[in-house]
CSV table of C-alpha atoms in Angstrom, one decimal:
chain,number,residue,atom,x,y,z
A,1,LEU,CA,42.6,-24.4,-66.4
A,2,PHE,CA,39.8,-22.0,-67.5
A,3,ASN,CA,37.2,-24.0,-65.5
A,4,ILE,CA,39.5,-24.1,-62.3
A,5,HIS,CA,39.7,-20.0,-62.5
A,6,SER,CA,36.1,-19.5,-63.2
A,7,SER,CA,35.0,-21.7,-60.3
A,8,PRO,CA,35.2,-19.0,-57.6
A,9,GLN,CA,33.1,-16.4,-59.8
A,10,GLN,CA,30.5,-19.2,-60.1
A,11,ALA,CA,30.6,-19.7,-56.4
A,12,THR,CA,30.2,-16.0,-55.7
A,13,GLY,CA,27.1,-15.8,-58.0
A,14,TYR,CA,25.5,-18.8,-56.1
A,15,SER,CA,26.3,-17.1,-52.6
A,16,GLY,CA,24.5,-13.9,-53.7
A,17,LYS,CA,21.3,-15.9,-54.7
A,18,VAL,CA,21.4,-17.7,-51.4
A,19,TRP,CA,21.7,-14.3,-49.5
A,20,ASP,CA,18.7,-13.0,-51.7
A,21,LYS,CA,16.5,-15.8,-50.7
A,22,LYS,CA,17.6,-15.2,-47.1
A,23,TYR,CA,16.7,-11.7,-47.2
A,24,ILE,CA,13.3,-12.4,-48.8
A,25,TYR,CA,12.6,-15.2,-46.2
A,26,GLY,CA,13.6,-12.5,-43.4
A,27,ILE,CA,11.2,-9.9,-44.7
A,28,LEU,CA,8.3,-12.5,-45.1
A,29,LEU,CA,9.0,-13.7,-41.3
A,30,ILE,CA,8.8,-10.1,-40.2
A,31,ILE,CA,5.5,-9.5,-42.3
A,32,ILE,CA,4.1,-12.6,-40.5
A,33,PHE,CA,5.2,-11.7,-37.3
A,34,ALA,CA,3.9,-8.2,-37.5
A,35,GLY,CA,0.6,-9.7,-38.7
A,36,LEU,CA,0.2,-12.2,-35.9
A,37,PHE,CA,1.2,-9.6,-33.3
A,38,ASP,CA,-1.3,-7.1,-34.6
A,39,TYR,CA,-4.1,-9.9,-34.7
A,40,TYR,CA,-3.2,-11.2,-31.2
A,41,TYR,CA,-2.9,-7.8,-29.4
A,42,SER,CA,-5.6,-6.0,-31.4
A,43,ASP,CA,-7.9,-6.0,-28.3
A,44,LYS,CA,-5.1,-6.5,-25.7
A,45,PHE,CA,-2.4,-4.6,-23.9
A,46,TYR,CA,0.8,-4.9,-25.4
A,47,PRO,CA,3.5,-7.0,-23.6
A,48,HIS,CA,5.6,-5.6,-20.9
A,49,THR,CA,3.1,-3.0,-20.0
A,50,PHE,CA,2.7,-2.2,-16.3
A,51,ILE,CA,0.0,0.2,-14.4
A,52,ASN,CA,2.0,0.9,-11.3
A,53,ASN,CA,3.3,-2.6,-10.1
A,54,ILE,CA,0.7,-4.7,-12.1
A,55,GLY,CA,1.6,-6.2,-15.4
A,56,VAL,CA,-1.3,-5.8,-17.7
A,57,GLY,CA,0.3,-7.2,-20.9
A,58,GLY,CA,-2.0,-9.5,-22.6
A,59,MET,CA,-5.1,-8.5,-20.9
A,60,THR,CA,-8.1,-7.0,-22.6
A,61,TYR,CA,-9.1,-3.4,-21.6
A,62,ILE,CA,-12.4,-4.9,-19.6
A,63,GLU,CA,-10.0,-7.1,-17.7
A,64,ALA,CA,-7.5,-4.6,-16.8
A,65,GLU,CA,-10.5,-2.2,-15.7
A,66,GLU,CA,-11.7,-5.0,-13.5
A,67,LYS,CA,-8.2,-5.5,-12.0
A,68,ILE,CA,-7.4,-1.9,-11.4
A,69,LYS,CA,-10.2,0.5,-11.8
A,70,ALA,CA,-12.7,-1.5,-9.9
A,71,PRO,CA,-10.9,-1.6,-6.6
A,72,LEU,CA,-9.9,1.8,-6.8
A,73,GLU,CA,-13.4,3.2,-7.6
A,74,ASP,CA,-14.5,1.1,-4.7
A,75,ILE,CA,-12.0,2.6,-2.2
A,76,ASN,CA,-12.7,6.2,-3.6
A,77,LEU,CA,-16.6,5.5,-3.0
A,78,ASN,CA,-16.5,3.7,0.4
A,79,GLY,CA,-13.2,4.6,1.9
A,80,PHE,CA,-10.7,2.1,3.9
A,81,ASN,CA,-12.4,-0.1,6.4
A,82,MET,CA,-9.9,-0.6,9.3
A,83,GLU,CA,-10.2,-2.8,12.3
A,84,PHE,CA,-8.3,-2.3,15.5
A,85,VAL,CA,-7.6,-5.2,17.8
A,86,ARG,CA,-6.7,-5.1,21.5
A,87,GLY,CA,-7.0,-8.6,22.9
A,88,ASN,CA,-10.8,-9.6,22.6
A,89,ASN,CA,-11.7,-6.2,21.8
A,90,ILE,CA,-12.1,-4.8,18.1
A,91,ARG,CA,-12.9,-1.2,17.0
A,92,LYS,CA,-13.9,-0.5,13.5
A,93,VAL,CA,-13.1,2.8,11.7
A,94,ASN,CA,-13.8,4.0,8.2
A,95,VAL,CA,-11.7,6.3,6.5
A,96,PRO,CA,-13.4,8.1,3.6
A,97,ALA,CA,-11.7,10.0,0.8
A,98,ILE,CA,-13.4,13.3,1.8
A,99,VAL,CA,-16.0,14.6,4.1
A,100,THR,CA,-18.0,17.6,4.2
A,101,GLY,CA,-18.1,19.4,7.6
A,102,PHE,CA,-21.0,21.4,9.1
A,103,THR,CA,-21.0,23.9,6.5
A,104,PRO,CA,-20.9,23.2,2.6
A,105,ASP,CA,-17.5,24.9,2.3
A,106,THR,CA,-15.8,23.0,5.2
A,107,VAL,CA,-14.3,20.0,3.4
A,108,VAL,CA,-11.6,17.6,4.7
A,109,GLU,CA,-9.7,15.3,2.4
A,110,TYR,CA,-8.3,12.0,3.8
A,111,PHE,CA,-6.9,10.7,0.5
A,112,SER,CA,-7.4,11.1,-3.5
A,113,ILE,CA,-7.0,9.0,-6.4
A,114,ASP,CA,-6.5,10.8,-9.7
A,115,ASN,CA,-6.7,10.0,-13.4
A,116,ILE,CA,-7.7,6.4,-13.4
A,117,ASP,CA,-9.4,6.3,-16.8
A,118,GLU,CA,-6.8,8.5,-18.4
A,119,THR,CA,-3.7,6.3,-17.4
A,120,ILE,CA,-5.5,3.1,-18.3
A,121,LYS,CA,-6.2,4.5,-21.8
A,122,LYS,CA,-2.6,5.9,-22.3
A,123,ALA,CA,-1.2,2.3,-21.1
A,124,PHE,CA,-3.3,0.7,-23.6
A,125,GLY,CA,-1.2,2.5,-26.4
A,126,ARG,CA,-3.7,2.8,-29.2
A,127,GLU,CA,-3.2,6.8,-30.0
A,128,GLU,CA,-5.1,7.5,-33.2
A,129,GLY,CA,-3.6,9.3,-36.0
A,130,LEU,CA,-0.1,8.2,-35.6
A,131,PRO,CA,2.1,7.6,-38.8
A,132,LEU,CA,2.7,4.0,-39.7
A,133,ILE,CA,6.4,4.1,-38.9
A,134,ARG,CA,5.8,6.0,-35.4
A,135,GLU,CA,3.1,3.5,-34.4
A,136,TRP,CA,5.5,0.4,-35.1
A,137,HIS,CA,8.2,2.2,-33.4
A,138,GLU,CA,5.9,2.4,-30.3
A,139,LYS,CA,5.1,-1.3,-30.7
A,140,ILE,CA,8.7,-2.6,-30.9
A,141,ALA,CA,9.5,-0.3,-27.8
A,142,TYR,CA,6.7,-2.5,-25.9
A,143,LEU,CA,8.6,-5.6,-27.0
A,144,LEU,CA,12.1,-4.6,-26.0
A,145,SER,CA,11.3,-3.1,-22.4
A,146,LYS,CA,9.0,-2.4,-19.8
A,147,ARG,CA,6.4,0.5,-20.2
A,148,LYS,CA,5.4,1.7,-16.9
A,149,PHE,CA,2.3,4.1,-16.2
A,150,ALA,CA,1.4,5.3,-12.8
A,151,ILE,CA,-2.1,6.3,-11.2
A,152,SER,CA,-1.2,9.0,-8.9
A,153,HIS,CA,-2.5,9.3,-5.5
A,154,SER,CA,-2.2,11.1,-2.2
A,155,ILE,CA,-2.8,10.5,1.5
A,156,GLN,CA,-3.1,13.5,3.9
A,157,LYS,CA,-1.1,11.8,6.6
A,158,GLU,CA,-2.1,14.6,9.3
A,159,ALA,CA,-5.9,14.5,8.6
A,160,VAL,CA,-5.9,10.6,8.8
A,161,ASN,CA,-3.9,10.7,12.0
A,162,SER,CA,-6.4,13.1,13.5
A,163,LEU,CA,-9.5,11.0,12.4
A,164,LEU,CA,-8.1,7.8,14.1
A,165,LYS,CA,-7.1,9.8,17.2
A,166,ARG,CA,-10.9,10.9,17.4
A,167,GLU,CA,-12.3,7.5,16.7
A,168,LEU,CA,-10.1,5.5,18.9
A,169,ASN,CA,-10.6,7.6,21.8
A,170,GLY,CA,-11.0,5.7,25.1
A,171,PHE,CA,-9.8,2.5,23.0
A,172,LEU,CA,-6.2,3.6,23.3
A,173,ASN,CA,-4.7,4.9,26.4
A,174,SER,CA,-1.4,6.0,28.1
A,175,PRO,CA,0.0,3.5,30.3
A,176,GLN,CA,-0.5,3.8,34.1
A,177,ASN,CA,2.6,3.3,36.7
A,178,ALA,CA,2.4,0.6,39.2
A,179,GLU,CA,2.4,2.5,42.7
A,180,PHE,CA,1.8,1.7,46.5
A,181,ILE,CA,-1.5,1.9,48.0
A,182,GLU,CA,-2.7,1.4,51.5
A,183,SER,CA,-5.7,-0.8,52.7
A,184,GLY,CA,-6.4,-1.9,56.3
A,185,GLY,CA,-3.1,-0.4,57.7
A,186,LYS,CA,-1.2,-2.6,55.0
A,187,ILE,CA,0.8,-1.3,52.1
A,188,SER,CA,0.3,-3.5,48.9
A,189,ILE,CA,1.0,-2.6,45.0
A,190,PHE,CA,-1.3,-1.6,42.6
A,191,GLU,CA,-0.1,-3.5,39.3
A,192,GLY,CA,-0.4,-0.4,36.9
A,193,LYS,CA,-1.9,-0.8,33.6
A,194,PHE,CA,-0.6,-1.4,30.0
A,195,GLY,CA,-1.0,1.4,27.6
A,196,ALA,CA,-2.0,0.9,24.1
A,197,ASP,CA,-1.2,3.1,20.7
A,198,ILE,CA,-1.1,2.6,17.1
A,199,ASP,CA,1.7,2.7,14.4
A,200,HIS,CA,0.7,5.8,12.4
A,201,GLU,CA,3.4,5.2,9.8
A,202,ARG,CA,2.5,1.7,9.0
A,203,ILE,CA,-0.9,2.4,8.7
A,204,VAL,CA,-0.4,5.2,6.2
A,205,LYS,CA,2.1,2.8,4.4
A,206,ASP,CA,-0.3,0.1,4.1
A,207,MET,CA,-2.8,2.6,2.6
A,208,GLU,CA,-0.3,3.6,0.2
A,209,ASN,CA,0.5,0.0,-0.7
A,210,ILE,CA,-3.0,-0.9,-1.5
A,211,LEU,CA,-3.6,2.2,-3.7
A,212,PHE,CA,-0.4,1.2,-5.4
A,213,ASN,CA,-1.1,-2.3,-5.8
A,214,PHE,CA,-5.1,-1.9,-6.5
A,215,GLY,CA,-5.7,-4.3,-3.1
A,216,SER,CA,-8.6,-4.7,-0.8
A,217,LYS,CA,-9.7,-2.0,1.1
A,218,ASP,CA,-10.1,-3.8,4.4
A,219,LEU,CA,-7.2,-3.5,6.8
A,220,ARG,CA,-6.7,-5.0,10.3
A,221,PHE,CA,-4.2,-3.9,12.9
A,222,GLU,CA,-2.9,-5.1,16.1
A,223,VAL,CA,-2.6,-2.3,18.8
A,224,ASN,CA,0.8,-1.9,20.3
A,225,LEU,CA,1.0,-2.5,24.0
A,226,ILE,CA,3.1,0.0,26.0
A,227,LEU,CA,4.7,-1.3,29.3
A,228,PRO,CA,4.5,1.6,32.0
A,229,PRO,CA,7.8,3.2,33.2
A,230,ILE,CA,7.2,1.8,36.4
A,231,THR,CA,6.1,-1.8,37.0
A,232,ALA,CA,5.1,-3.9,40.0
A,233,GLU,CA,8.4,-5.8,39.7
A,234,ASP,CA,10.1,-2.4,40.5
A,235,LEU,CA,8.2,-1.8,43.7
A,236,LYS,CA,8.4,-5.4,44.9
A,237,LEU,CA,11.9,-4.8,45.8
A,238,LYS,CA,10.8,-2.1,48.2
A,239,LEU,CA,7.7,-3.4,49.6
A,240,ASP,CA,8.8,-4.9,52.9
A,241,PHE,CA,10.8,-1.4,53.6
A,242,ILE,CA,7.4,0.6,52.8
A,243,ASN,CA,5.4,-1.5,55.2
A,244,ALA,CA,8.0,-1.2,57.9
A,245,LEU,CA,8.3,2.5,57.3
A,246,SER,CA,4.1,2.7,57.3
A,247,ASN,CA,3.9,0.7,60.6
A,248,SER,CA,6.8,2.7,62.6
A,249,ILE,CA,4.9,6.1,61.6
A,250,ASN,CA,1.5,7.0,63.4
A,251,LEU,CA,-0.1,10.1,62.0
A,252,LYS,CA,-3.4,11.4,62.9
A,253,PHE,CA,-5.5,14.2,61.5
A,254,TRP,CA,-8.1,15.8,63.5
A,255,ASN,CA,-11.1,17.9,62.7
A,256,GLY,CA,-13.3,18.5,65.8
A,257,PRO,CA,-14.4,15.4,67.1
A,258,TYR,CA,-13.3,13.5,63.9
A,259,TRP,CA,-9.8,12.0,63.2
A,260,TRP,CA,-8.3,9.8,60.7
A,261,ARG,CA,-5.1,7.7,60.9
């Protein structure tokens, strides 16, 4: 009986030893994981790190600069290269970040990109002088959720639209209505002409998309053709009537010995 009653106490003692071992193993696993984590990410961005829409987790600092800083600096230095296509015709326009006018104090800004280096450094997450607990709190935060950092930019829409209007003068035009014309006493139809315009909202949106996703500075747009309000098809229904009317009326204009019908 004594042995039977004492067995639960023995079992309890055994369970405590098992839990002690699990506790020790757990601590060892955490230490090993922390060591491996520190080793692997010693020169890399922590996981779940995003700069704008681009995931840089696992990248080295140099790789992130090539992915993000290089294209932005190229755009900042050389501007956007735009091609506008109308049939077989192409007009090329460069939109710079900033341009100086005829006097040094006259400056026009078309777009700007701010704090590239500062944002990349902040996303890298190696703030010096942090207490150990705070440092690991930051690392755990990177493991559990996305950390997003934004490189700010701005586009001066009115300035861009004004530049494009000036550079595309003659390439774009308003539609020309079809109309009746007279030649040799007979009325015919002038077909009219399509107009052409560009989608300013789409152009600015594509510029913003490139600045946000660090894409190529080269853009290509098809112009929008605009149908004239009055087309040749509208006038064809009235052509016979107009010719009959023209033939039934005889007008002469006199100026001395000269006259015109």
